[in-house]
């Protein structure tokens, strides 16, 4: 078992723990992570998921390079599809998943981070898509998600340069949402998770769905999708509670 799970007050922390390989992901750990996230999604007591790496050096140092040494083309298709399946489970989660990037987020580690809905980084974090240094290209969604998050120019620079950038540079180009001192990362990430927990869970899920869909649609189709999702909120208990609470000058109570 390489995923530690801790749930406190509706926040689930999933910690990848394979420190002797800087939390590099092999097929077993990918499957374990996929299952752990699916279990969180179906658990009524969890509202936000935080994904992080064990130790103070790495979030995830990428796909396991020693595993890749033995792959043929068919094996590589399966490995890429498995990693992509996990990143889709993350991205499609109706519950927000925040990557608390506590060190190296390289290759597949960066790809897992960019599948998360938010990335909060510690000041010792480094990001890279170094696959070209290995004679490879990103295989778990980097060529597709990175341009959508940081723009084509920045993504191209990172992917064909293969170089590492630090947390401040990641923040500057929009790869990291926020940067915190290393020993404040989890506390600050939990603080934001608590902010999210004050908001309507179905509204959050619908917002995430519409944001995700924005990539695959024309503006007009995306706007129509938004109208549909927006209008369907009306008449629900959650929306009634949110609107009533504002008018009655009280805190909304969405989760009890
Ligand atoms: N796969 C397997 N093992 C890894 C690994 C990885 N991605 N990254 C680090 N490790 C292992 C090292 O082999 C080493 O193990 P041993 O002690 O058994 O030799 C251990 O972790 C510690 O690593 P280092 O001694 O190298 O630590 P360092 O502090 O000197 O360097 C580092 C840290 C810069 C992150 C360096 O380990 C490194 O460059 N790692 C590889 C990063 C990388 O290229 N990742 C992308 C992989 S390709 C990919 O992910 C494809 C994809 O898109 C899916």
Short mmCIF file of N, CA, C and O and ligand atoms in Angstrom, two decimals, residues 18-25 57-58 60-68 79-80 83 104 106-109 111 128-131 133-134 136-142 164, ligand 1:
data_model
loop_
_atom_site.label_atom_id
_atom_site.label_comp_id
_atom_site.label_asym_id
_atom_site.label_seq_id
_atom_site.Cartn_x
_atom_site.Cartn_y
_atom_site.Cartn_z
N UNK A 18 5.99 6.73 -1.35
CA UNK A 18 7.01 5.81 -1.86
C UNK A 18 8.31 6.61 -1.89
O UNK A 18 8.87 6.91 -2.95
N UNK A 19 8.73 6.98 -0.71
CA UNK A 19 9.78 7.98 -0.60
C UNK A 19 11.12 7.53 -1.16
O UNK A 19 11.91 8.36 -1.60
N UNK A 20 11.38 6.21 -1.15
CA UNK A 20 12.68 5.76 -1.66
C UNK A 20 12.80 5.99 -3.17
O UNK A 20 13.90 5.95 -3.72
N UNK A 21 11.68 6.23 -3.86
CA UNK A 21 11.73 6.56 -5.29
C UNK A 21 11.09 7.93 -5.54
O UNK A 21 10.56 8.20 -6.63
N UNK A 22 11.15 8.79 -4.54
CA UNK A 22 10.57 10.14 -4.63
C UNK A 22 9.12 10.11 -5.14
O UNK A 22 8.70 10.93 -5.95
N UNK A 23 8.38 9.10 -4.64
CA UNK A 23 6.95 8.94 -4.93
C UNK A 23 6.65 8.73 -6.42
O UNK A 23 5.56 9.09 -6.89
N UNK A 24 7.63 8.17 -7.14
CA UNK A 24 7.39 7.85 -8.56
C UNK A 24 6.27 6.80 -8.66
O UNK A 24 6.11 5.95 -7.79
N UNK A 25 5.50 6.91 -9.75
CA UNK A 25 4.28 6.11 -9.89
C UNK A 25 4.50 4.90 -10.79
O UNK A 25 4.83 5.05 -11.98
N UNK A 57 10.51 16.20 0.06
CA UNK A 57 11.29 16.39 -1.15
C UNK A 57 10.46 16.34 -2.43
O UNK A 57 10.76 17.04 -3.40
N UNK A 58 9.46 15.46 -2.43
CA UNK A 58 8.75 15.25 -3.70
C UNK A 58 7.24 15.17 -3.51
O UNK A 58 6.76 14.59 -2.54
N UNK A 60 5.44 14.11 -6.64
CA UNK A 60 5.60 12.87 -7.41
C UNK A 60 6.69 13.15 -8.45
O UNK A 60 6.57 14.07 -9.26
N UNK A 61 7.77 12.34 -8.43
CA UNK A 61 8.89 12.58 -9.36
C UNK A 61 8.66 11.94 -10.73
O UNK A 61 9.60 11.74 -11.49
N UNK A 62 7.39 11.61 -11.02
CA UNK A 62 7.06 11.15 -12.36
C UNK A 62 6.64 9.70 -12.43
O UNK A 62 6.47 9.03 -11.42
N UNK A 63 6.49 9.26 -13.67
CA UNK A 63 6.26 7.83 -13.91
C UNK A 63 7.55 7.10 -13.52
O UNK A 63 8.65 7.67 -13.61
N UNK A 64 7.40 5.86 -13.09
CA UNK A 64 8.57 5.08 -12.67
C UNK A 64 9.44 4.76 -13.90
O UNK A 64 9.03 4.01 -14.79
N UNK A 65 10.61 5.36 -13.92
CA UNK A 65 11.49 5.22 -15.09
C UNK A 65 12.00 3.79 -15.22
O UNK A 65 12.17 3.28 -16.34
N UNK A 66 12.16 3.12 -14.08
CA UNK A 66 12.65 1.73 -14.15
C UNK A 66 11.59 0.81 -14.77
O UNK A 66 11.92 -0.12 -15.51
N UNK A 67 10.33 1.10 -14.52
CA UNK A 67 9.25 0.34 -15.16
C UNK A 67 9.27 0.59 -16.67
O UNK A 67 9.12 -0.33 -17.48
N UNK A 68 9.48 1.87 -17.04
CA UNK A 68 9.42 2.22 -18.47
C UNK A 68 10.55 1.60 -19.27
O UNK A 68 10.42 1.37 -20.48
N UNK A 79 0.41 1.63 -20.25
CA UNK A 79 0.90 2.49 -19.16
C UNK A 79 0.35 3.91 -19.34
O UNK A 79 -0.10 4.55 -18.39
N UNK A 80 0.36 4.40 -20.58
CA UNK A 80 -0.16 5.75 -20.85
C UNK A 80 -1.66 5.79 -20.56
O UNK A 80 -2.16 6.72 -19.92
N UNK A 83 -2.33 5.82 -16.77
CA UNK A 83 -2.07 7.14 -16.20
C UNK A 83 -3.14 8.13 -16.61
O UNK A 83 -3.60 8.95 -15.81
N UNK A 104 9.21 18.04 -5.75
CA UNK A 104 9.26 17.77 -7.19
C UNK A 104 7.90 17.30 -7.73
O UNK A 104 7.31 16.35 -7.21
N UNK A 106 7.25 16.23 -11.32
CA UNK A 106 7.96 16.08 -12.59
C UNK A 106 7.26 15.06 -13.48
O UNK A 106 6.74 14.04 -12.99
N UNK A 107 7.26 15.32 -14.78
CA UNK A 107 6.70 14.36 -15.72
C UNK A 107 5.27 14.00 -15.33
O UNK A 107 4.40 14.85 -15.19
N UNK A 108 5.05 12.70 -15.11
CA UNK A 108 3.72 12.23 -14.71
C UNK A 108 3.25 12.89 -13.42
O UNK A 108 2.04 13.01 -13.19
N UNK A 109 4.18 13.34 -12.58
CA UNK A 109 3.80 14.04 -11.34
C UNK A 109 3.21 15.40 -11.64
O UNK A 109 2.22 15.83 -11.02
N UNK A 111 1.80 16.03 -14.46
CA UNK A 111 0.54 15.73 -15.17
C UNK A 111 -0.59 15.39 -14.19
O UNK A 111 -1.75 15.73 -14.43
N UNK A 128 8.24 20.27 -13.74
CA UNK A 128 8.86 20.06 -15.07
C UNK A 128 8.11 18.99 -15.82
O UNK A 128 7.47 18.12 -15.24
N UNK A 129 8.22 19.09 -17.14
CA UNK A 129 7.86 17.98 -18.04
C UNK A 129 9.18 17.57 -18.69
O UNK A 129 9.48 18.00 -19.81
N UNK A 130 9.96 16.73 -18.02
CA UNK A 130 11.32 16.46 -18.50
C UNK A 130 11.40 15.26 -19.46
O UNK A 130 12.50 14.76 -19.72
N UNK A 131 10.25 14.82 -19.99
CA UNK A 131 10.25 13.60 -20.80
C UNK A 131 11.23 13.65 -21.96
O UNK A 131 11.86 12.64 -22.28
N UNK A 133 14.05 14.77 -22.13
CA UNK A 133 15.41 14.43 -21.68
C UNK A 133 15.60 12.91 -21.66
O UNK A 133 16.71 12.41 -21.63
N UNK A 134 14.46 12.19 -21.60
CA UNK A 134 14.52 10.72 -21.59
C UNK A 134 14.21 10.16 -22.98
O UNK A 134 14.01 8.95 -23.15
N UNK A 136 11.50 10.84 -24.54
CA UNK A 136 10.06 10.54 -24.50
C UNK A 136 9.25 11.82 -24.70
O UNK A 136 9.82 12.91 -24.83
N UNK A 137 7.95 11.66 -24.66
CA UNK A 137 7.07 12.83 -24.57
C UNK A 137 6.12 12.58 -23.40
O UNK A 137 5.99 11.44 -22.94
N UNK A 138 5.45 13.61 -22.90
CA UNK A 138 4.49 13.39 -21.81
C UNK A 138 3.42 12.39 -22.26
O UNK A 138 3.00 12.40 -23.41
N UNK A 139 3.01 11.52 -21.34
CA UNK A 139 2.05 10.48 -21.72
C UNK A 139 0.79 10.44 -20.89
O UNK A 139 -0.12 9.66 -21.17
N UNK A 140 0.73 11.27 -19.85
CA UNK A 140 -0.46 11.24 -18.98
C UNK A 140 -1.24 12.55 -19.07
O UNK A 140 -1.81 13.03 -18.10
N UNK A 141 -1.22 13.15 -20.27
CA UNK A 141 -2.07 14.32 -20.51
C UNK A 141 -1.35 15.66 -20.58
O UNK A 141 -1.97 16.68 -20.81
N UNK A 142 -0.02 15.65 -20.43
CA UNK A 142 0.72 16.92 -20.39
C UNK A 142 0.58 17.77 -21.64
O UNK A 142 0.42 18.98 -21.56
N UNK A 164 13.43 22.37 -15.32
CA UNK A 164 12.60 22.58 -14.13
C UNK A 164 12.35 24.05 -13.92
O UNK A 164 13.21 24.88 -14.18
N1 LIG B 1 11.28 6.79 -11.48
C1 LIG B 1 11.91 5.87 -10.75
N2 LIG B 1 12.77 6.18 -9.75
C2 LIG B 1 12.97 7.48 -9.49
C3 LIG B 1 12.33 8.50 -10.22
C4 LIG B 1 11.43 8.12 -11.25
N3 LIG B 1 10.74 9.00 -11.98
N4 LIG B 1 12.73 9.69 -9.73
C5 LIG B 1 13.60 9.43 -8.74
N5 LIG B 1 13.73 8.10 -8.58
C6 LIG B 1 14.57 7.39 -7.62
C7 LIG B 1 16.04 7.43 -8.01
O1 LIG B 1 16.33 6.44 -8.99
C8 LIG B 1 16.70 7.17 -6.68
O2 LIG B 1 16.61 5.80 -6.40
P1 LIG B 1 17.93 4.98 -5.95
O3 LIG B 1 18.28 5.59 -4.62
O4 LIG B 1 17.44 3.59 -5.86
O5 LIG B 1 18.95 5.24 -6.98
C9 LIG B 1 15.76 7.88 -5.68
O6 LIG B 1 14.52 8.05 -6.36
C10 LIG B 1 16.26 9.26 -5.28
O7 LIG B 1 16.50 10.00 -6.46
P2 LIG B 1 17.86 10.77 -6.75
O8 LIG B 1 19.01 10.07 -6.07
O9 LIG B 1 17.98 10.97 -8.22
O10 LIG B 1 17.57 12.13 -5.98
P3 LIG B 1 18.17 13.56 -6.33
O11 LIG B 1 17.76 14.45 -5.22
O12 LIG B 1 19.61 13.48 -6.67
O13 LIG B 1 17.41 14.01 -7.68
C11 LIG B 1 15.46 14.32 -9.06
C12 LIG B 1 16.02 14.23 -7.63
C13 LIG B 1 15.97 15.59 -9.73
C14 LIG B 1 13.95 14.40 -8.95
C15 LIG B 1 15.89 13.08 -9.86
O14 LIG B 1 15.59 11.92 -9.11
C16 LIG B 1 15.21 12.95 -11.19
O15 LIG B 1 15.55 13.65 -12.13
N6 LIG B 1 14.24 12.02 -11.31
C17 LIG B 1 13.58 11.70 -12.55
C18 LIG B 1 12.51 12.71 -12.86
C19 LIG B 1 11.89 12.46 -14.20
O16 LIG B 1 12.53 12.43 -15.22
N7 LIG B 1 10.56 12.27 -14.19
C20 LIG B 1 9.79 12.07 -15.38
C21 LIG B 1 9.65 10.62 -15.70
S1 LIG B 1 8.99 10.36 -17.31
C22 LIG B 1 7.32 10.46 -17.13
O17 LIG B 1 6.83 10.79 -16.07
C23 LIG B 1 6.53 10.08 -18.36
C24 LIG B 1 5.11 10.44 -18.34
O18 LIG B 1 4.71 11.44 -18.82
C25 LIG B 1 4.12 9.55 -17.80
#
